PDB file of C-alpha atoms in Angstrom:
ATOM      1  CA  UNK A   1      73.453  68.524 141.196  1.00  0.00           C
ATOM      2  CA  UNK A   2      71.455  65.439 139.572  1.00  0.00           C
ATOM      3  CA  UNK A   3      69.567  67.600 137.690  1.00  0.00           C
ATOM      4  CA  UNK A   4      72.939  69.639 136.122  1.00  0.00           C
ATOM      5  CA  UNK A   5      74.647  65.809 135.498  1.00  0.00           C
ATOM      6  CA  UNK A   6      71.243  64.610 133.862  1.00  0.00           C
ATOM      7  CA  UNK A   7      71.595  68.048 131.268  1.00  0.00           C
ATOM      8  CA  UNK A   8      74.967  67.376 130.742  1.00  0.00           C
ATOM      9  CA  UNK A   9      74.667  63.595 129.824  1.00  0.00           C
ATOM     10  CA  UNK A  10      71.472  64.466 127.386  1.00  0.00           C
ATOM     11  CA  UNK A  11      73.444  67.198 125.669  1.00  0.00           C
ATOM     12  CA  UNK A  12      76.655  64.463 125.169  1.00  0.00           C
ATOM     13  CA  UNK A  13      74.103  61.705 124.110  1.00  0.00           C
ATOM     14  CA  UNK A  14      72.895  64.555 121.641  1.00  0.00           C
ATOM     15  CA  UNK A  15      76.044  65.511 120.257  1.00  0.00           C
ATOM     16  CA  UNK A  16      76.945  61.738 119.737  1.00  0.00           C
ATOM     17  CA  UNK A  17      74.004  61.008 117.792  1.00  0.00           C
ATOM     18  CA  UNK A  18      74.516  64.020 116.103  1.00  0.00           C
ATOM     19  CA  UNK A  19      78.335  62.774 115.436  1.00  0.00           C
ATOM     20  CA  UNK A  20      76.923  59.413 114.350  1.00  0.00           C
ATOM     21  CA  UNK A  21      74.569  60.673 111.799  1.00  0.00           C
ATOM     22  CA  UNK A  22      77.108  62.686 110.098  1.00  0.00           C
ATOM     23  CA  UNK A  23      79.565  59.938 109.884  1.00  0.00           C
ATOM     24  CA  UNK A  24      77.110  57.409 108.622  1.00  0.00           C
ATOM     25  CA  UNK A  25      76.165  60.241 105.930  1.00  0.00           C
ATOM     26  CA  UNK A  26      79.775  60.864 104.948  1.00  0.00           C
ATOM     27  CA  UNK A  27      79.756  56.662 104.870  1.00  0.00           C
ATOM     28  CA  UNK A  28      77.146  57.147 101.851  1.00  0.00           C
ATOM     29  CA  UNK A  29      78.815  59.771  99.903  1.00  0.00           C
ATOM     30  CA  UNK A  30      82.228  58.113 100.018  1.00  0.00           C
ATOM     31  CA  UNK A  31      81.908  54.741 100.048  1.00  0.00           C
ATOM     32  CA  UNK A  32      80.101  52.268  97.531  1.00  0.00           C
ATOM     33  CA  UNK A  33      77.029  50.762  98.649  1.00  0.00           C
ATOM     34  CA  UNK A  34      76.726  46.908  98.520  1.00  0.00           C
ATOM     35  CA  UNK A  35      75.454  45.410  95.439  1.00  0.00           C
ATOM     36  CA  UNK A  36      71.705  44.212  96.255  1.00  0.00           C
ATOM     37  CA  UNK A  37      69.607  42.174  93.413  1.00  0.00           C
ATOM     38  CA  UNK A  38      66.044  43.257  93.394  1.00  0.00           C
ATOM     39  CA  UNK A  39      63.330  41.724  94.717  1.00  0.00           C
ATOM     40  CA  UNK A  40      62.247  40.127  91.693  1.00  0.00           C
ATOM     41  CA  UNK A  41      65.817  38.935  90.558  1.00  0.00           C
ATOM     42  CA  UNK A  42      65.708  37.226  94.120  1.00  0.00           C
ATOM     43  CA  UNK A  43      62.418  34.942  93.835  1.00  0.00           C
ATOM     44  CA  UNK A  44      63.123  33.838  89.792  1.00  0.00           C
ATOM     45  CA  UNK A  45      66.795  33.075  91.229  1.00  0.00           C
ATOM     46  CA  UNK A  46      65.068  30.814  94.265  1.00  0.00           C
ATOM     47  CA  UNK A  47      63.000  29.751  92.180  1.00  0.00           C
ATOM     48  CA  UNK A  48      63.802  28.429  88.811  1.00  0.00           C
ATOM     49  CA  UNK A  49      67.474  27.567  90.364  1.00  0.00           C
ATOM     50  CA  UNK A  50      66.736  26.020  93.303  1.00  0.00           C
ATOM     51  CA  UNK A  51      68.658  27.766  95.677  1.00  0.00           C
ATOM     52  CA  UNK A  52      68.442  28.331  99.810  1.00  0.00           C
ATOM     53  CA  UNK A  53      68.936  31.590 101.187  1.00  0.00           C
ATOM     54  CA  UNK A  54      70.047  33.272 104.184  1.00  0.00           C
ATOM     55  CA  UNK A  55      68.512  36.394 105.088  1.00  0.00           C
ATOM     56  CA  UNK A  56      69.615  39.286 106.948  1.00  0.00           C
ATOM     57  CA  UNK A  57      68.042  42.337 108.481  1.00  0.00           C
ATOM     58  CA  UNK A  58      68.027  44.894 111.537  1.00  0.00           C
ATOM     59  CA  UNK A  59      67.800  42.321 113.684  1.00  0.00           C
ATOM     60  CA  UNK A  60      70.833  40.193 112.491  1.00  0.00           C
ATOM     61  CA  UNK A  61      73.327  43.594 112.173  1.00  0.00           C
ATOM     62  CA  UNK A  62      72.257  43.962 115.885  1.00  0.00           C
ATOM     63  CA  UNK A  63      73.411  40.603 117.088  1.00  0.00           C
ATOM     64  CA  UNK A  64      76.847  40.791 114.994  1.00  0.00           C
ATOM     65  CA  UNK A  65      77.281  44.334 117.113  1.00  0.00           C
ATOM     66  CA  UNK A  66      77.033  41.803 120.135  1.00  0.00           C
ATOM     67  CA  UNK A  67      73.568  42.785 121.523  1.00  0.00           C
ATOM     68  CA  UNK A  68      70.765  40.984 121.632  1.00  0.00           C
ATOM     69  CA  UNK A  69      66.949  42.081 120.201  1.00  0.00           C
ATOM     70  CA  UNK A  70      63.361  41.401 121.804  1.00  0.00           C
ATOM     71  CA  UNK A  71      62.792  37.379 120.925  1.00  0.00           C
ATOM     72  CA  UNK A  72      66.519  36.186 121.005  1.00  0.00           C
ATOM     73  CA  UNK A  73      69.046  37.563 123.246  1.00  0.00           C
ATOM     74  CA  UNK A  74      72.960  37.441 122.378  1.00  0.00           C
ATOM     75  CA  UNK A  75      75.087  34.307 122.058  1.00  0.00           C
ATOM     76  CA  UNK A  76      78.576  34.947 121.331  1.00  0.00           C
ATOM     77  CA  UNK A  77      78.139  31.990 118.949  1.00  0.00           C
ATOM     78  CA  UNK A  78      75.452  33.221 117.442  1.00  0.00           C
ATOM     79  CA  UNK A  79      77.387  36.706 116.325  1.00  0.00           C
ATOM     80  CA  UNK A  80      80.415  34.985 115.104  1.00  0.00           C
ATOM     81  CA  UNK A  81      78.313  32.284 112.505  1.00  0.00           C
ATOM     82  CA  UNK A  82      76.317  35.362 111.281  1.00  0.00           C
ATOM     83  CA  UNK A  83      79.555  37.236 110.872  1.00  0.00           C
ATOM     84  CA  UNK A  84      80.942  34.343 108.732  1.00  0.00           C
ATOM     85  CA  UNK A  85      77.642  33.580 106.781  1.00  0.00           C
ATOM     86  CA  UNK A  86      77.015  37.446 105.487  1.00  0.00           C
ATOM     87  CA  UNK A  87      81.081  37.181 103.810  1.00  0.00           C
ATOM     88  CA  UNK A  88      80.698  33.377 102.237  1.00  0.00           C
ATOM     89  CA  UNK A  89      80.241  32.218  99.025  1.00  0.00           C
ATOM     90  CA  UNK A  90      78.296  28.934  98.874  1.00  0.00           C
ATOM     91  CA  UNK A  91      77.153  27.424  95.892  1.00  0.00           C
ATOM     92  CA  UNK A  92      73.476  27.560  95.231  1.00  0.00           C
ATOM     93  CA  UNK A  93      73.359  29.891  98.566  1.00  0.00           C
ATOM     94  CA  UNK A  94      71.910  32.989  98.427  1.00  0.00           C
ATOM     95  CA  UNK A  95      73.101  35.869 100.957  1.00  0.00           C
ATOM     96  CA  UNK A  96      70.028  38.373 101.102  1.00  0.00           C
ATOM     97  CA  UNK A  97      70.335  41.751 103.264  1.00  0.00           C
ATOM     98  CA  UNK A  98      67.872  44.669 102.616  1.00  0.00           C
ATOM     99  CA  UNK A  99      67.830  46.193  99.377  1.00  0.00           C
ATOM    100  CA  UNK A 100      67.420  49.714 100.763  1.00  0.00           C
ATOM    101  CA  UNK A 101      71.142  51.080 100.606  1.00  0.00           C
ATOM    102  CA  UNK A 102      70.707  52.690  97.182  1.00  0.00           C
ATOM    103  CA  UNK A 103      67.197  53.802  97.533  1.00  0.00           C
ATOM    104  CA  UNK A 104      64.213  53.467  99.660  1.00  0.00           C
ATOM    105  CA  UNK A 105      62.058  55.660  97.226  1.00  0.00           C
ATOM    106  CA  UNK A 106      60.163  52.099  97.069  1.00  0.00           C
ATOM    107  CA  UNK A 107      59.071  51.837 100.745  1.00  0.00           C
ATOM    108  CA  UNK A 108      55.782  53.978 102.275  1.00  0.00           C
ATOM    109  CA  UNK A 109      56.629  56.923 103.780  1.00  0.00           C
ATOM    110  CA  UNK A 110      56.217  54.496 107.314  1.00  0.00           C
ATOM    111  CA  UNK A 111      59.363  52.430 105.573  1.00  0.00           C
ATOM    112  CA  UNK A 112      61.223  54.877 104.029  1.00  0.00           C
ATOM    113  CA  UNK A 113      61.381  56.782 107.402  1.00  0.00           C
ATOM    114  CA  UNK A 114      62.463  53.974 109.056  1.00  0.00           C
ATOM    115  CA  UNK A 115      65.011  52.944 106.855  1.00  0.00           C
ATOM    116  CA  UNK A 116      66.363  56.022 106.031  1.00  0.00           C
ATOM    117  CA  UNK A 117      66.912  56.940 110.891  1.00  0.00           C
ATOM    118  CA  UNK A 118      68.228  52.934 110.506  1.00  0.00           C
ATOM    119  CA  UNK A 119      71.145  54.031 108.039  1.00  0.00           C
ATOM    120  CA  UNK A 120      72.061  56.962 109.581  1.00  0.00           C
ATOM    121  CA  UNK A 121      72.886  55.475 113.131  1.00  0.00           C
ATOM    122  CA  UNK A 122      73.842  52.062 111.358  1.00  0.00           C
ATOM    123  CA  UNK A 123      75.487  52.458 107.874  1.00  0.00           C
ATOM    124  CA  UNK A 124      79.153  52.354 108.781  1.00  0.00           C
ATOM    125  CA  UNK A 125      78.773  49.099 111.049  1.00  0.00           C
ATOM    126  CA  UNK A 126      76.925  47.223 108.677  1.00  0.00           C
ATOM    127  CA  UNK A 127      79.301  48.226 105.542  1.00  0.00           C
ATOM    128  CA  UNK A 128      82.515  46.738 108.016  1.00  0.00           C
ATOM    129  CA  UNK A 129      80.706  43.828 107.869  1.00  0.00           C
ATOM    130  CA  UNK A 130      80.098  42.989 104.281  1.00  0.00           C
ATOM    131  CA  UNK A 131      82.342  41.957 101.515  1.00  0.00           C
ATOM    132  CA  UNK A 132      81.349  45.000  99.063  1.00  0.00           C
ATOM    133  CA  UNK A 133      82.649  43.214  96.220  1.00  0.00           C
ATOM    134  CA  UNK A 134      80.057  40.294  96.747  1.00  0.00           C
ATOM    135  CA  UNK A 135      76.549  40.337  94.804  1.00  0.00           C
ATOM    136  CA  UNK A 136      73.757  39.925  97.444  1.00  0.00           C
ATOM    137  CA  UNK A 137      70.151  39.490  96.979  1.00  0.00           C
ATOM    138  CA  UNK A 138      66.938  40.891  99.072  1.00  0.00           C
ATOM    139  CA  UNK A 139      66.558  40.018 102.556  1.00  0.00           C
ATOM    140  CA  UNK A 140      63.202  42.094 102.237  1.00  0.00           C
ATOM    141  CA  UNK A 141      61.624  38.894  99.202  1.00  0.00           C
ATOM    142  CA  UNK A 142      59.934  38.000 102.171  1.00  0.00           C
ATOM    143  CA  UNK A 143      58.115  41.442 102.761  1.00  0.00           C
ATOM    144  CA  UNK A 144      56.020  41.523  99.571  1.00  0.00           C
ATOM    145  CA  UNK A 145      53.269  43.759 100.733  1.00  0.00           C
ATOM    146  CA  UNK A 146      53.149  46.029 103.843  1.00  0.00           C
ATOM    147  CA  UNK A 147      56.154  48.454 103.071  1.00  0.00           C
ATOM    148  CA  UNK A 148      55.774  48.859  99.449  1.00  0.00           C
ATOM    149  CA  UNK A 149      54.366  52.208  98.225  1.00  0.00           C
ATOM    150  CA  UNK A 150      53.463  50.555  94.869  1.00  0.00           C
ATOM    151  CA  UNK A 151      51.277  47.133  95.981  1.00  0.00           C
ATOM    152  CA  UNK A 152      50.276  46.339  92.430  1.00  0.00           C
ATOM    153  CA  UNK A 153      53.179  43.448  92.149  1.00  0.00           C
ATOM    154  CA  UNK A 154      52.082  42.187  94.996  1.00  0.00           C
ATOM    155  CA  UNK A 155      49.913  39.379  93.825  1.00  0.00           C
ATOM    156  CA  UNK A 156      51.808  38.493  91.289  1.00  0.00           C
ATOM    157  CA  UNK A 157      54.708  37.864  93.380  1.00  0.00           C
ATOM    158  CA  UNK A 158      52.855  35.708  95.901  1.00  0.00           C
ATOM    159  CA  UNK A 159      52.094  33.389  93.119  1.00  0.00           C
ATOM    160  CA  UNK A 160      55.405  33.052  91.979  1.00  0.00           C
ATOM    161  CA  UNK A 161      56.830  32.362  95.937  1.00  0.00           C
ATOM    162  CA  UNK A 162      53.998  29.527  96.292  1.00  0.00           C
ATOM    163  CA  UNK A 163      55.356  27.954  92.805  1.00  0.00           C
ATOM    164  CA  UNK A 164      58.491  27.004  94.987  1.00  0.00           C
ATOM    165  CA  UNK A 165      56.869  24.118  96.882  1.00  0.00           C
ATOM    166  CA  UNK A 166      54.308  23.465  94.222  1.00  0.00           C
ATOM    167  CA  UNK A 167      53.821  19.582  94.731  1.00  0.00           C
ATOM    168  CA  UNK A 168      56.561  19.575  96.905  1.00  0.00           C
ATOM    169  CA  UNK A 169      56.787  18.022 100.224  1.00  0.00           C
ATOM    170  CA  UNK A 170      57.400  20.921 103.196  1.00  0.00           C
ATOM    171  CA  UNK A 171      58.954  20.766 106.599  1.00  0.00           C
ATOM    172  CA  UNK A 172      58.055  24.284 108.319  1.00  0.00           C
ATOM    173  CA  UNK A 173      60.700  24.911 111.157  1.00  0.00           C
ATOM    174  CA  UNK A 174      58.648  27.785 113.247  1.00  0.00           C
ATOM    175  CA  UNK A 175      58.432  29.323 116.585  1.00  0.00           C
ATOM    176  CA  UNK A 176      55.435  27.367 118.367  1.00  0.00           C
ATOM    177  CA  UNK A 177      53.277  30.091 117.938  1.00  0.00           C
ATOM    178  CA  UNK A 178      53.831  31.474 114.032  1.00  0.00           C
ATOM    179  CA  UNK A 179      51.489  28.922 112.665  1.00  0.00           C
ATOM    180  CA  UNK A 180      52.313  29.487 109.310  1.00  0.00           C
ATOM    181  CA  UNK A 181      49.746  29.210 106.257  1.00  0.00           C
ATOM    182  CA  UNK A 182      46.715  28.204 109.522  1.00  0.00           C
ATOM    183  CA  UNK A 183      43.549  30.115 108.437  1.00  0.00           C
ATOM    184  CA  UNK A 184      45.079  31.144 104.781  1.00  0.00           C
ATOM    185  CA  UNK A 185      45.728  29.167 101.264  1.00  0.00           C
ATOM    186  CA  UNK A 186      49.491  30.116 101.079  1.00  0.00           C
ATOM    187  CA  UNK A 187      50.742  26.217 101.330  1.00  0.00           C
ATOM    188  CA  UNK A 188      47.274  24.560  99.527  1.00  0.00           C
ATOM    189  CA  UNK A 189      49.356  23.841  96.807  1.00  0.00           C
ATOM    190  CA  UNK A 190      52.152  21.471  98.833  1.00  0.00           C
ATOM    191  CA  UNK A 191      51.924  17.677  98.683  1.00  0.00           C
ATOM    192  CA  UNK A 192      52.519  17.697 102.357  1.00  0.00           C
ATOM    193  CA  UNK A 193      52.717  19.736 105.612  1.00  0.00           C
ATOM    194  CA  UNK A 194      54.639  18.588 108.418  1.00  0.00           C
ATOM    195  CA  UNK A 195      55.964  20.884 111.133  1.00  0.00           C
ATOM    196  CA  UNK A 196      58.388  20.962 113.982  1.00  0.00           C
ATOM    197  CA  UNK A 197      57.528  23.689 116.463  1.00  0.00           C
ATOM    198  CA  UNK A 198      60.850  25.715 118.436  1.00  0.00           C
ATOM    199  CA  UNK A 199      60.594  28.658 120.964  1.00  0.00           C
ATOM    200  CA  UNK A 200      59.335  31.220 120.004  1.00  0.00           C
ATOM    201  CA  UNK A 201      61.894  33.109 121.659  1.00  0.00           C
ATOM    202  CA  UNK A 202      65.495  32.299 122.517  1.00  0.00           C
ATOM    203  CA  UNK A 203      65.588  29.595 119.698  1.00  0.00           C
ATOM    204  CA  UNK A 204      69.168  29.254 118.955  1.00  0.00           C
ATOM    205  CA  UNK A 205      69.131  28.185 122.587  1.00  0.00           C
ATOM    206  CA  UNK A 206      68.225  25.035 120.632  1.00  0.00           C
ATOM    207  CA  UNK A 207      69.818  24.990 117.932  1.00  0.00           C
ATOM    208  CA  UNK A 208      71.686  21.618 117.950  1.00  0.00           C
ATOM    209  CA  UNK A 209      68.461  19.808 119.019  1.00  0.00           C
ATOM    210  CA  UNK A 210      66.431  21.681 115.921  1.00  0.00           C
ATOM    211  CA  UNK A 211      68.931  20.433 113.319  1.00  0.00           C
ATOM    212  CA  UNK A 212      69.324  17.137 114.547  1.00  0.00           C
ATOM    213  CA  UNK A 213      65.326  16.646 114.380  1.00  0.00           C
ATOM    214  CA  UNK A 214      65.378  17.798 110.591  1.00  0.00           C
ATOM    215  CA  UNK A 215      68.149  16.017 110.004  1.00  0.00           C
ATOM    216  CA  UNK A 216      65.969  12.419 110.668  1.00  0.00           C
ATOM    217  CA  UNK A 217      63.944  14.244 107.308  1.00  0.00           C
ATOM    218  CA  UNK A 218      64.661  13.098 103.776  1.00  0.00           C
ATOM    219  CA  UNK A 219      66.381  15.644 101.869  1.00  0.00           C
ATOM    220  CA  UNK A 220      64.088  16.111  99.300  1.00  0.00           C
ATOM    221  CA  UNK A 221      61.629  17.644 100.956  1.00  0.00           C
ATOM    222  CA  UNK A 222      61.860  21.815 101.169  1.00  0.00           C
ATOM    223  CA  UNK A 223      62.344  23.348 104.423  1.00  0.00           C
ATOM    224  CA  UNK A 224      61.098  26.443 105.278  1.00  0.00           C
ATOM    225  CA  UNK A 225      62.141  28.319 108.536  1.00  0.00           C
ATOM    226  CA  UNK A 226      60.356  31.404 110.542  1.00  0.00           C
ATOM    227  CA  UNK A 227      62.678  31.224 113.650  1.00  0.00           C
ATOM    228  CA  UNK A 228      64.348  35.152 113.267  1.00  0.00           C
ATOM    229  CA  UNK A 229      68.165  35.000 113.809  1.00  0.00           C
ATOM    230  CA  UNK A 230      68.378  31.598 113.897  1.00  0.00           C
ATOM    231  CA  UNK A 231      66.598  30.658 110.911  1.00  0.00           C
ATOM    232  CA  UNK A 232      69.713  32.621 108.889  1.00  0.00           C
ATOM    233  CA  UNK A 233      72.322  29.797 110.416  1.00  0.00           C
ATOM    234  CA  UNK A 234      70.022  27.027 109.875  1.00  0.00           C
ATOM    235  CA  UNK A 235      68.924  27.624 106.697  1.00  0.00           C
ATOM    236  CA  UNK A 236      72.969  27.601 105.754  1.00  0.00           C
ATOM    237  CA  UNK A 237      74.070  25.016 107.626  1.00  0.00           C
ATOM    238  CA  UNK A 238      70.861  22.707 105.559  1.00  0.00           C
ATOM    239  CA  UNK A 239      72.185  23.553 102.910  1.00  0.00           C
ATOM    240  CA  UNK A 240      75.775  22.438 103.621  1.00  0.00           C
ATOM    241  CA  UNK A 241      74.220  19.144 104.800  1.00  0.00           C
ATOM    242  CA  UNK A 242      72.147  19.142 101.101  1.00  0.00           C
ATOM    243  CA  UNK A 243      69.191  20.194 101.708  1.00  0.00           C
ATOM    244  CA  UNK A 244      66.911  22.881 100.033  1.00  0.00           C
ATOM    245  CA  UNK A 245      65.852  25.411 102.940  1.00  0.00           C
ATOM    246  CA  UNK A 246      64.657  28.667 102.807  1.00  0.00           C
ATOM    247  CA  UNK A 247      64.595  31.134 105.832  1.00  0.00           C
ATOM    248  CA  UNK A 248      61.214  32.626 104.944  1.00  0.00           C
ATOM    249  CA  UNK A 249      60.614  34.570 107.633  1.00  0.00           C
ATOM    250  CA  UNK A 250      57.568  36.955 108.268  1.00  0.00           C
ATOM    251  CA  UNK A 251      56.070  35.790 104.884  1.00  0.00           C
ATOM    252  CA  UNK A 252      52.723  34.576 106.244  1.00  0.00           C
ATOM    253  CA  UNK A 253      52.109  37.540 108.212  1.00  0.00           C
ATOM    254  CA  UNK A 254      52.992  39.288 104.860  1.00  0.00           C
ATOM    255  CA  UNK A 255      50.328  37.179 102.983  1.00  0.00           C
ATOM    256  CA  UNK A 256      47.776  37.997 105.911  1.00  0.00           C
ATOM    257  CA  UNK A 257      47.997  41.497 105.760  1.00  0.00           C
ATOM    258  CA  UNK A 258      47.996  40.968 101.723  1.00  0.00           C
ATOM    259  CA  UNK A 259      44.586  39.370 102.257  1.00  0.00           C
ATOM    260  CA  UNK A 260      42.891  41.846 104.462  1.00  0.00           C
ATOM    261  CA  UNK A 261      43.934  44.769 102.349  1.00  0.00           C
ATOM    262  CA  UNK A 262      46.091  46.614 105.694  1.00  0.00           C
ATOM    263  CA  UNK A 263      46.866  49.815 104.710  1.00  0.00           C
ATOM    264  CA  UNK A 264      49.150  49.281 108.327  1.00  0.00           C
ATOM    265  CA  UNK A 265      50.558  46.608 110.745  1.00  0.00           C
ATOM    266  CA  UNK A 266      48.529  44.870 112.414  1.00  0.00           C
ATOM    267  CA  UNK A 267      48.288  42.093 115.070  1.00  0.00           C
ATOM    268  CA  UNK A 268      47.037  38.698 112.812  1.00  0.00           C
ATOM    269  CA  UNK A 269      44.680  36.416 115.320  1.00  0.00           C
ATOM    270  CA  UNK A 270      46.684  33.394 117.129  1.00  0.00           C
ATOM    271  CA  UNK A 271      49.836  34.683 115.317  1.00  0.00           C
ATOM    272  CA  UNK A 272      53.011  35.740 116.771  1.00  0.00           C
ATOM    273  CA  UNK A 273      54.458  38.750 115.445  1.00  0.00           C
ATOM    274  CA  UNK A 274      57.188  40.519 117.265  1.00  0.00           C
ATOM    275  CA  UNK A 275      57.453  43.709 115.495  1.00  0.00           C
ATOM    276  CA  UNK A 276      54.137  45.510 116.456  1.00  0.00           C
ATOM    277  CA  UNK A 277      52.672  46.607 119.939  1.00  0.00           C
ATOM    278  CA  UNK A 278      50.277  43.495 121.301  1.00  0.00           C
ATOM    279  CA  UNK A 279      51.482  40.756 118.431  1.00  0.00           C
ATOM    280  CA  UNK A 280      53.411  38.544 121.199  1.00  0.00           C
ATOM    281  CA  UNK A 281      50.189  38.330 123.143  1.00  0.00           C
ATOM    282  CA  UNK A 282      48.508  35.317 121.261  1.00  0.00           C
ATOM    283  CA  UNK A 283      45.792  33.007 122.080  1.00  0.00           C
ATOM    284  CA  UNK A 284      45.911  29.220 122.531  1.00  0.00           C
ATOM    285  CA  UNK A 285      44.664  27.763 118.941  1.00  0.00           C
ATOM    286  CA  UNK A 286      42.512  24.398 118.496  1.00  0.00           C
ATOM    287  CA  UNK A 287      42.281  23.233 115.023  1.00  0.00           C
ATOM    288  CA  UNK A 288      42.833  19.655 114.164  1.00  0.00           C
ATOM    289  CA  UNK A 289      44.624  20.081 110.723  1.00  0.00           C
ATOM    290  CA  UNK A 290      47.312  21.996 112.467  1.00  0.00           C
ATOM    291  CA  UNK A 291      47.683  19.325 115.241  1.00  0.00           C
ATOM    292  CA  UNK A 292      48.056  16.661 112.989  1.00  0.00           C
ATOM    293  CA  UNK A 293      50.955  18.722 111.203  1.00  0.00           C
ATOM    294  CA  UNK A 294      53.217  18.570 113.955  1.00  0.00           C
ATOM    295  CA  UNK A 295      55.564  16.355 113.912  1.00  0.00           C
ATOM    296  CA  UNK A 296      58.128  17.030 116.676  1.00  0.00           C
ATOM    297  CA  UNK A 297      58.423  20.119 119.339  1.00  0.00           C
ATOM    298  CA  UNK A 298      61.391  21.301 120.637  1.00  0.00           C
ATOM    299  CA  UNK A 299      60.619  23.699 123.080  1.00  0.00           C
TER     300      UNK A 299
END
């Protein structure tokens, strides 16, 4: 008898992936896809204009659908501020989500598989929760390297992200074991590195005690956040409160694997990365330039 109600529930889960697919399909046919600015629109637009941005991915359409994903489990709060951030229109705001509904002929075949599974079991949910007449810009201007077919940009576009905080002062909001720009030359060019450490998982946990310790911060110095989810709200919310703040997410891993010449992901030493089998496992890390960065923890 188990064995007859296990066949029948694999054959119904079949059928309603099977359903799923075909609706997200028909989704693609009939229905406009968002408007997306490339890549490179997105960093001259940071750039030269000074503008924050809010980035959204897989991660973030999950936790509007009311689940929660491996580093930062639902809060019903949470959902709802991503649901209102993705529809606003803030000046000198930027709303990025992946620029991938067109066209993934971009990505590596890795990506482009990915991507192309994601929007098939996803397309429809994530289209109810945009405005489709709204111009968005690329949630993937962080992901210069790894998933493009075509790496010859990539340099070039690295140089052009580290001319944002060129003689700048920087506050990096991270989880407490990112350690942005340690062992690389991606912030050499900052006036100053201070940092404020958050959990790496679960961080919106903290959210009023993160904001309230940047808020003791000038506001002209640039903050950049790697804290997943939460770094979307924050970086918004900075903004409101008139600050420049970027969430930057997985851009040092990016620059890593840029550096080493990965043809794949791979786990980075004494970096947390969250996407790839072993990166959570990370060692303690002793080095006395990164110690003296830190400026508050609130973990």
């Amino acid at each position: 008898m188990k064995k007859i109600l296990l066949k029948i529930y694999y054959k119904f889960l079949a059928y309603f992936r099977l359903i799923t697919v075909i609706k997200n399909k028909m989704v693609a046919k009939i229905f406009k896809a968002p408007t997306v600015r490339s890549t490179d629109e997105t960093l001259r637009k940071i750039i030269t204009e000074n503008y924050s941005i809010s980035r959204f991915g897989d991660g973030e359409f999950t936790l509007m659908n009311g689940k929660g994903i491996i580093f930062q489990p639902y809060h019903p709060k949470l959902g709802r501020r991503l649901k209102e951030i993705i529809i606003s229109n803030q000046e000198k705001h930027l709303v990025c989500i992946p620029n991938v509904f067109f066209t993934v002929d971009w990505c590596t075949d890795n990506a482009k598989n990915y991507w192309i599974k994601y929007l098939n079991n996803n397309r429809s949910n994530i289209y109810k929760k945009l405005d489709i007449k709204k111009e968005y810009y690329d949630a993937l201007v962080t992901r210069l390297y790894i998933d493009h077919k075509d790496k010859s940009q990539t340099e070039k576009r690295f140089k052009m992200l580290k001319l944002l905080w060129e003689n700048r002062q920087i506050i990096i909001v991270e989880g407490d074991k990112s350690r942005l720009g340690i062992g690389n030359d991606l912030f050499d060019n900052a006036s100053s590195i201070e940092r404020i450490l958050c959990p790496s998982i679960d961080a919106f946990d903290k959210y009023d005690d993160i904001i309230n310790e940047i808020k003791k911060h000038k506001k002209d110095k640039i903050i950049l956040i790697a804290l997943g989810p939460t770094a979307t709200v924050l970086s918004f919310d900075l903004l409101m409160l008139g600050y420049q703040a970027l969430d930057i997410g997985h851009i040092d891993i990016e620059y890593e694997w840029f550096l080493k010449g990965a043809i794949e992901k791979v786990p980075v030493k004494n970096k947390y990365i969250g996407e790839i089998p072993n990166g959570t496992n990370v060692q303690e890390l002793s080095n006395q330039r990164y110690e003296n960065e830190i400026i508050a923890k609130v973990v």
